[in-house]
Tab-separated table of C-alpha atoms in Angstrom:
chain	number	residue	atom	x	y	z
O	426	UNK	CA	106.053	124.709	121.385
O	427	UNK	CA	102.542	123.417	120.709
O	428	UNK	CA	102.164	119.651	120.387
O	429	UNK	CA	100.616	120.071	116.905
O	430	UNK	CA	103.683	121.975	115.671
O	431	UNK	CA	105.984	119.367	117.221
O	432	UNK	CA	104.166	116.500	115.489
O	433	UNK	CA	104.184	118.199	112.100
O	434	UNK	CA	107.831	119.135	112.624
O	435	UNK	CA	108.711	115.492	113.297
O	436	UNK	CA	106.778	114.348	110.218
O	437	UNK	CA	108.612	116.796	107.967
O	438	UNK	CA	111.897	115.935	109.675
O	439	UNK	CA	111.372	112.253	108.843
O	440	UNK	CA	110.836	113.139	105.177
O	441	UNK	CA	113.927	115.334	105.212
O	442	UNK	CA	116.124	112.688	106.857
O	443	UNK	CA	115.095	110.070	104.272
O	444	UNK	CA	114.647	112.226	101.168
O	445	UNK	CA	117.629	114.595	101.224
O	446	UNK	CA	120.416	111.981	101.620
O	447	UNK	CA	118.515	109.476	99.461
O	448	UNK	CA	118.194	111.789	96.468
O	449	UNK	CA	121.696	113.165	97.031
O	450	UNK	CA	123.033	109.590	96.917
O	451	UNK	CA	121.281	108.869	93.607
O	452	UNK	CA	122.580	112.135	92.127
O	453	UNK	CA	126.131	111.399	93.313
O	454	UNK	CA	126.017	107.848	91.920
O	455	UNK	CA	125.013	109.022	88.451
O	456	UNK	CA	127.558	111.854	88.494
O	457	UNK	CA	130.241	109.274	89.312
O	458	UNK	CA	128.965	107.127	86.453
O	459	UNK	CA	129.090	110.114	84.118
O	460	UNK	CA	132.635	110.941	85.257
O	461	UNK	CA	133.867	107.365	84.808
O	462	UNK	CA	132.096	106.469	81.559
O	463	UNK	CA	131.757	109.958	80.039
O	464	UNK	CA	128.124	109.296	79.081
O	465	UNK	CA	124.731	108.395	80.480
O	466	UNK	CA	121.971	106.381	78.856
O	467	UNK	CA	118.691	108.271	78.267
O	468	UNK	CA	116.930	106.343	81.034
O	469	UNK	CA	119.769	107.239	83.421
O	470	UNK	CA	119.473	110.919	82.461
O	471	UNK	CA	115.737	110.834	83.231
O	472	UNK	CA	116.324	109.185	86.618
O	473	UNK	CA	119.069	111.715	87.423
O	474	UNK	CA	116.750	114.604	86.522
O	475	UNK	CA	113.992	113.020	88.621
O	476	UNK	CA	116.319	112.733	91.615
O	477	UNK	CA	117.331	116.415	91.250
O	478	UNK	CA	113.699	117.525	91.175
O	479	UNK	CA	112.801	115.308	94.144
O	480	UNK	CA	115.767	116.778	96.015
O	481	UNK	CA	114.224	120.217	95.458
O	482	UNK	CA	110.836	119.015	96.711
O	483	UNK	CA	112.245	117.622	99.952
O	484	UNK	CA	115.050	120.129	100.436
O	485	UNK	CA	113.004	123.274	99.808
O	486	UNK	CA	109.631	122.410	101.318
O	487	UNK	CA	110.185	119.706	103.946
O	488	UNK	CA	113.476	121.049	105.322
O	489	UNK	CA	112.141	124.601	105.602
O	490	UNK	CA	108.849	123.375	107.120
O	491	UNK	CA	110.917	121.460	109.691
O	492	UNK	CA	112.958	124.526	110.608
O	493	UNK	CA	109.829	126.666	110.888
O	494	UNK	CA	107.909	124.066	112.928
O	495	UNK	CA	110.728	123.855	115.482
O	496	UNK	CA	111.123	127.675	115.288
O	497	UNK	CA	114.757	127.384	114.290
O	498	UNK	CA	114.430	129.886	111.428
O	499	UNK	CA	111.913	132.491	110.314
O	500	UNK	CA	111.570	131.930	106.588
O	501	UNK	CA	107.923	132.331	105.674
O	502	UNK	CA	107.438	136.030	105.120
O	503	UNK	CA	105.658	137.263	102.007
O	504	UNK	CA	108.702	136.783	99.757
O	505	UNK	CA	109.621	133.487	101.434
O	506	UNK	CA	106.115	132.108	100.962
O	507	UNK	CA	106.039	133.086	97.298
O	508	UNK	CA	109.463	131.537	96.642
O	509	UNK	CA	108.922	128.309	98.598
O	510	UNK	CA	105.428	127.581	97.264
O	511	UNK	CA	106.489	128.398	93.692
O	512	UNK	CA	109.589	126.174	93.796
O	513	UNK	CA	107.683	123.405	95.573
O	514	UNK	CA	104.763	123.374	93.133
O	515	UNK	CA	107.042	123.518	90.101
O	516	UNK	CA	109.376	120.759	91.289
O	517	UNK	CA	106.477	118.616	92.532
O	518	UNK	CA	104.704	118.721	89.170
O	519	UNK	CA	108.006	118.121	87.371
O	520	UNK	CA	108.472	115.022	89.522
O	521	UNK	CA	105.123	113.737	88.285
O	522	UNK	CA	105.843	114.412	84.625
O	523	UNK	CA	109.366	112.978	84.785
O	524	UNK	CA	107.969	109.784	86.302
O	525	UNK	CA	105.636	109.620	83.317
O	526	UNK	CA	108.518	110.253	80.886
O	527	UNK	CA	110.508	107.472	82.568
O	528	UNK	CA	107.613	105.016	82.380
O	529	UNK	CA	106.877	105.953	78.755
O	530	UNK	CA	110.530	105.571	77.742
O	531	UNK	CA	110.759	102.206	79.500
O	532	UNK	CA	107.576	101.149	77.714
O	533	UNK	CA	109.138	102.125	74.375
O	534	UNK	CA	112.333	100.262	75.317
O	535	UNK	CA	110.547	96.924	75.190
O	536	UNK	CA	109.474	97.520	71.582
O	537	UNK	CA	111.163	95.143	69.095
O	538	UNK	CA	114.068	96.617	67.075
O	539	UNK	CA	113.066	98.055	63.721
O	540	UNK	CA	109.475	98.778	64.749
O	541	UNK	CA	107.815	102.168	64.615
O	542	UNK	CA	107.862	102.428	68.422
O	543	UNK	CA	111.595	101.773	68.439
O	544	UNK	CA	111.963	104.786	66.126
O	545	UNK	CA	109.890	106.869	68.540
O	546	UNK	CA	112.184	105.781	71.378
O	547	UNK	CA	115.245	106.867	69.392
O	548	UNK	CA	113.609	110.242	68.681
O	549	UNK	CA	112.813	110.743	72.382
O	550	UNK	CA	116.426	109.907	73.275
O	551	UNK	CA	117.777	112.385	70.714
O	552	UNK	CA	115.500	115.233	71.821
O	553	UNK	CA	115.457	114.533	75.550
O	554	UNK	CA	116.864	117.982	76.301
O	555	UNK	CA	113.929	119.627	74.507
O	556	UNK	CA	111.516	117.391	76.447
O	557	UNK	CA	113.030	118.615	79.719
O	558	UNK	CA	112.900	122.253	78.561
O	559	UNK	CA	109.232	121.927	77.550
O	560	UNK	CA	108.309	120.376	80.908
O	561	UNK	CA	110.145	123.101	82.838
O	562	UNK	CA	108.375	125.860	80.877
O	563	UNK	CA	104.963	124.175	81.181
O	564	UNK	CA	105.141	123.581	84.919
O	565	UNK	CA	106.751	126.947	85.661
O	566	UNK	CA	103.900	128.729	83.913
O	567	UNK	CA	101.255	126.628	85.668
O	568	UNK	CA	102.809	127.428	89.073
O	569	UNK	CA	102.843	131.195	88.529
O	570	UNK	CA	99.709	131.648	90.658
O	571	UNK	CA	101.896	130.961	93.696
O	572	UNK	CA	103.827	134.176	93.033
O	573	UNK	CA	100.692	136.249	92.575
O	574	UNK	CA	98.491	134.987	95.417
O	575	UNK	CA	100.805	133.735	98.212
O	576	UNK	CA	101.716	135.744	101.308
O	577	UNK	CA	102.783	135.179	104.905
O	578	UNK	CA	100.433	134.563	107.813
O	579	UNK	CA	101.338	137.965	109.292
O	580	UNK	CA	99.061	139.428	106.632
O	581	UNK	CA	96.159	137.080	107.405
O	582	UNK	CA	93.831	140.053	107.918
O	583	UNK	CA	93.326	140.112	104.157
O	584	UNK	CA	92.189	136.479	103.951
O	585	UNK	CA	88.834	135.708	102.388
O	586	UNK	CA	86.628	132.671	101.863
O	587	UNK	CA	88.772	131.965	98.778
O	588	UNK	CA	91.988	131.611	100.803
O	589	UNK	CA	93.822	128.352	101.444
O	590	UNK	CA	95.716	128.041	104.722
O	591	UNK	CA	99.048	126.213	104.351
O	592	UNK	CA	100.162	126.720	107.995
O	593	UNK	CA	102.871	129.375	107.584
O	594	UNK	CA	101.414	130.927	104.422
O	595	UNK	CA	98.121	131.743	102.782
O	596	UNK	CA	97.199	131.372	99.132
O	597	UNK	CA	94.603	134.103	98.706
O	598	UNK	CA	92.698	133.842	95.413
O	599	UNK	CA	90.785	136.951	94.301
O	600	UNK	CA	87.582	135.041	93.546
O	601	UNK	CA	85.918	131.655	93.822
O	602	UNK	CA	86.246	131.188	90.055
O	603	UNK	CA	90.004	131.791	90.087
O	604	UNK	CA	90.409	129.366	92.994
O	605	UNK	CA	88.432	126.640	91.255
O	606	UNK	CA	90.109	127.265	87.894
O	607	UNK	CA	93.564	127.027	89.482
O	608	UNK	CA	92.526	123.879	91.350
O	609	UNK	CA	91.105	122.264	88.220
O	610	UNK	CA	94.305	123.116	86.328
O	611	UNK	CA	96.454	121.469	89.003
O	612	UNK	CA	94.275	118.359	89.132
O	613	UNK	CA	94.324	118.075	85.340
O	614	UNK	CA	98.092	118.571	85.279
O	615	UNK	CA	98.442	115.613	87.658
O	616	UNK	CA	95.710	113.327	86.323
O	617	UNK	CA	96.905	113.395	82.693
O	618	UNK	CA	100.418	112.008	83.394
O	619	UNK	CA	98.933	109.671	86.008
O	620	UNK	CA	96.609	108.093	83.442
O	621	UNK	CA	99.353	107.884	80.803
O	622	UNK	CA	101.955	106.370	83.138
O	623	UNK	CA	99.390	103.872	84.428
O	624	UNK	CA	98.723	102.804	80.835
O	625	UNK	CA	102.454	102.509	80.153
O	626	UNK	CA	102.905	100.423	83.309
O	627	UNK	CA	100.071	98.104	82.315
O	628	UNK	CA	101.749	97.578	78.941
O	629	UNK	CA	105.039	96.809	80.712
O	630	UNK	CA	103.312	94.341	83.037
O	631	UNK	CA	101.642	92.569	80.109
O	632	UNK	CA	105.011	92.357	78.343
O	633	UNK	CA	106.704	90.963	81.467
O	634	UNK	CA	103.940	88.374	81.871
O	635	UNK	CA	104.181	87.241	78.250
O	636	UNK	CA	107.962	87.180	78.447
O	637	UNK	CA	107.890	85.005	81.580
O	638	UNK	CA	105.486	82.613	79.847
O	639	UNK	CA	107.836	82.381	76.853
O	640	UNK	CA	110.831	81.745	79.113
O	641	UNK	CA	108.952	78.970	80.897
O	642	UNK	CA	108.115	77.402	77.541
O	643	UNK	CA	111.751	77.554	76.431
O	644	UNK	CA	112.977	76.065	79.684
O	645	UNK	CA	110.488	73.224	79.468
O	646	UNK	CA	111.556	72.357	75.900
O	647	UNK	CA	115.287	72.929	76.346
O	648	UNK	CA	117.516	72.585	79.361
O	649	UNK	CA	119.552	75.605	78.203
O	650	UNK	CA	116.629	77.883	77.457
O	651	UNK	CA	117.415	81.600	77.144
O	652	UNK	CA	116.262	84.132	79.659
O	653	UNK	CA	116.091	87.366	77.712
O	654	UNK	CA	117.430	90.627	78.973
O	655	UNK	CA	117.467	90.530	82.768
O	656	UNK	CA	118.604	94.147	82.969
O	657	UNK	CA	115.602	95.362	80.962
O	658	UNK	CA	113.227	93.341	83.128
O	659	UNK	CA	114.710	94.754	86.338
O	660	UNK	CA	114.465	98.284	84.965
O	661	UNK	CA	110.864	97.687	83.900
O	662	UNK	CA	109.918	96.349	87.341
O	663	UNK	CA	111.585	99.339	89.022
O	664	UNK	CA	109.600	101.752	86.858
O	665	UNK	CA	106.357	99.923	87.636
O	666	UNK	CA	107.205	100.175	91.360
O	667	UNK	CA	107.802	103.945	91.043
O	668	UNK	CA	104.537	104.433	89.139
O	669	UNK	CA	102.594	102.398	91.706
O	670	UNK	CA	104.100	104.476	94.503
O	671	UNK	CA	103.205	107.658	92.634
O	672	UNK	CA	99.602	106.634	91.882
O	673	UNK	CA	98.907	105.730	95.510
O	674	UNK	CA	100.484	108.806	97.121
O	675	UNK	CA	99.432	111.410	94.559
O	676	UNK	CA	95.983	109.850	94.389
O	677	UNK	CA	95.589	110.668	98.094
O	678	UNK	CA	97.148	114.099	97.518
O	679	UNK	CA	94.732	115.015	94.712
O	680	UNK	CA	91.775	113.638	96.636
O	681	UNK	CA	92.637	115.966	99.513
O	682	UNK	CA	93.103	118.858	97.056
O	683	UNK	CA	89.609	118.322	95.625
O	684	UNK	CA	88.287	118.234	99.184
O	685	UNK	CA	90.074	121.525	99.903
O	686	UNK	CA	88.416	123.148	96.898
O	687	UNK	CA	84.912	121.954	97.720
O	688	UNK	CA	84.704	122.278	101.518
O	689	UNK	CA	84.696	125.846	102.787
O	690	UNK	CA	85.802	124.970	106.331
O	691	UNK	CA	89.262	124.017	105.158
O	692	UNK	CA	90.149	127.686	104.741
O	693	UNK	CA	90.438	128.019	108.554
O	694	UNK	CA	92.631	124.947	109.109
O	695	UNK	CA	95.982	123.875	107.728
O	696	UNK	CA	95.471	120.168	108.551
O	697	UNK	CA	94.364	119.200	105.035
O	698	UNK	CA	97.176	121.211	103.439
O	699	UNK	CA	99.704	119.584	105.793
O	700	UNK	CA	98.441	116.134	104.796
O	701	UNK	CA	98.616	117.044	101.104
O	702	UNK	CA	102.195	118.289	101.374
O	703	UNK	CA	103.168	115.224	103.405
O	704	UNK	CA	101.769	112.681	100.928
O	705	UNK	CA	103.085	114.455	97.840
O	706	UNK	CA	106.508	114.895	99.447
O	707	UNK	CA	106.495	111.254	100.578
O	708	UNK	CA	106.945	110.185	96.948
O	709	UNK	CA	109.985	112.458	96.600
O	710	UNK	CA	111.432	110.964	99.801
O	711	UNK	CA	110.744	107.275	99.026
O	712	UNK	CA	111.466	107.166	95.279
O	713	UNK	CA	115.281	107.241	95.774
O	714	UNK	CA	114.920	104.203	98.056
O	715	UNK	CA	113.255	102.333	95.178
O	716	UNK	CA	115.925	103.553	92.741
O	717	UNK	CA	118.822	102.566	95.018
O	718	UNK	CA	117.295	99.140	95.711
O	719	UNK	CA	116.545	98.325	92.059
O	720	UNK	CA	119.155	100.131	89.935
O	721	UNK	CA	122.348	98.095	89.563
O	722	UNK	CA	124.310	101.056	88.252
O	723	UNK	CA	123.574	103.042	91.375
O	724	UNK	CA	124.329	100.030	93.560
O	725	UNK	CA	127.577	99.376	91.718
O	726	UNK	CA	128.851	102.921	92.077
O	727	UNK	CA	127.930	103.049	95.761
O	728	UNK	CA	129.664	99.719	96.463
O	729	UNK	CA	132.760	100.899	94.602
O	730	UNK	CA	132.820	104.147	96.573
O	731	UNK	CA	132.449	102.276	99.890
O	732	UNK	CA	135.175	99.774	98.957
O	733	UNK	CA	137.547	102.533	97.863
O	734	UNK	CA	136.949	104.383	101.124
O	735	UNK	CA	137.618	101.194	103.125
O	736	UNK	CA	140.844	100.551	101.187
O	737	UNK	CA	142.017	104.129	101.766
O	738	UNK	CA	141.238	103.912	105.493
O	739	UNK	CA	143.095	100.594	105.714
O	740	UNK	CA	146.087	102.012	103.850
O	741	UNK	CA	146.115	105.057	106.115
O	742	UNK	CA	146.007	102.921	109.252
O	743	UNK	CA	148.827	100.672	107.969
O	744	UNK	CA	151.042	103.640	107.052
O	745	UNK	CA	150.547	105.220	110.454
O	746	UNK	CA	151.728	102.080	112.294
């Protein structure tokens, strides 16, 4: 095995080891919450959907790249390349848009009751299923080029100057215009939610700053000053952390994508594509860590599950004595 394949295999393995159990844990925690309480809040539904999409990103792309890098499975034929790249691109872009939906909903959640923005928040909560359906249709359609232009490296004799090498597959565009149009569409699809979620996060940060100033004023004038909703503040800070993580990692990803589109030499090397996949998948692997660390509902369900398991093990050991 070449050292380059071993290194890339280890990188993808690290993402798989962190991302697959991390997202699976978040999904399990919310399913337990749904089973116990028979309902989920809209923000919880968005986070659950985000974890499912991130699980697809890491499970489909990183796990399969790991297996292929270590030559444990031959997956990337023509059909395999089309399926993997299509699922990866769709789930990756859905991850971006769902992060925006989460940040926008959290931004609306800090609106005062009875305001117009509070009404918008209620409307979003009521039609959340239609929001998910629209995002799935939008991103599925925008990822359709993967089905048309992707094929395995065994057919690399048909590559042209408009091809993009993604190690085990090629994305072979029929013309320079189609390549640039597809690239511009992907960049626009990412930049729009990035700008909107950044704006929403700035609004949240301004609100948190003003709220902390008000709390300090209350505490200075009264020994029993109120502290507002701690749960909302924790949720807002968690969303800001997710958005910051997204902006940094996907900013690098999109910068590399623009470089891929503008520099002709990248068609002969998969290094840039490997870096792009790594940075974009890094968000899917690390976001559940942020969710687990900041979401009390997830923490509570995990602690309950661990305690119940410990009690059962103790009871089993006592009964066997």
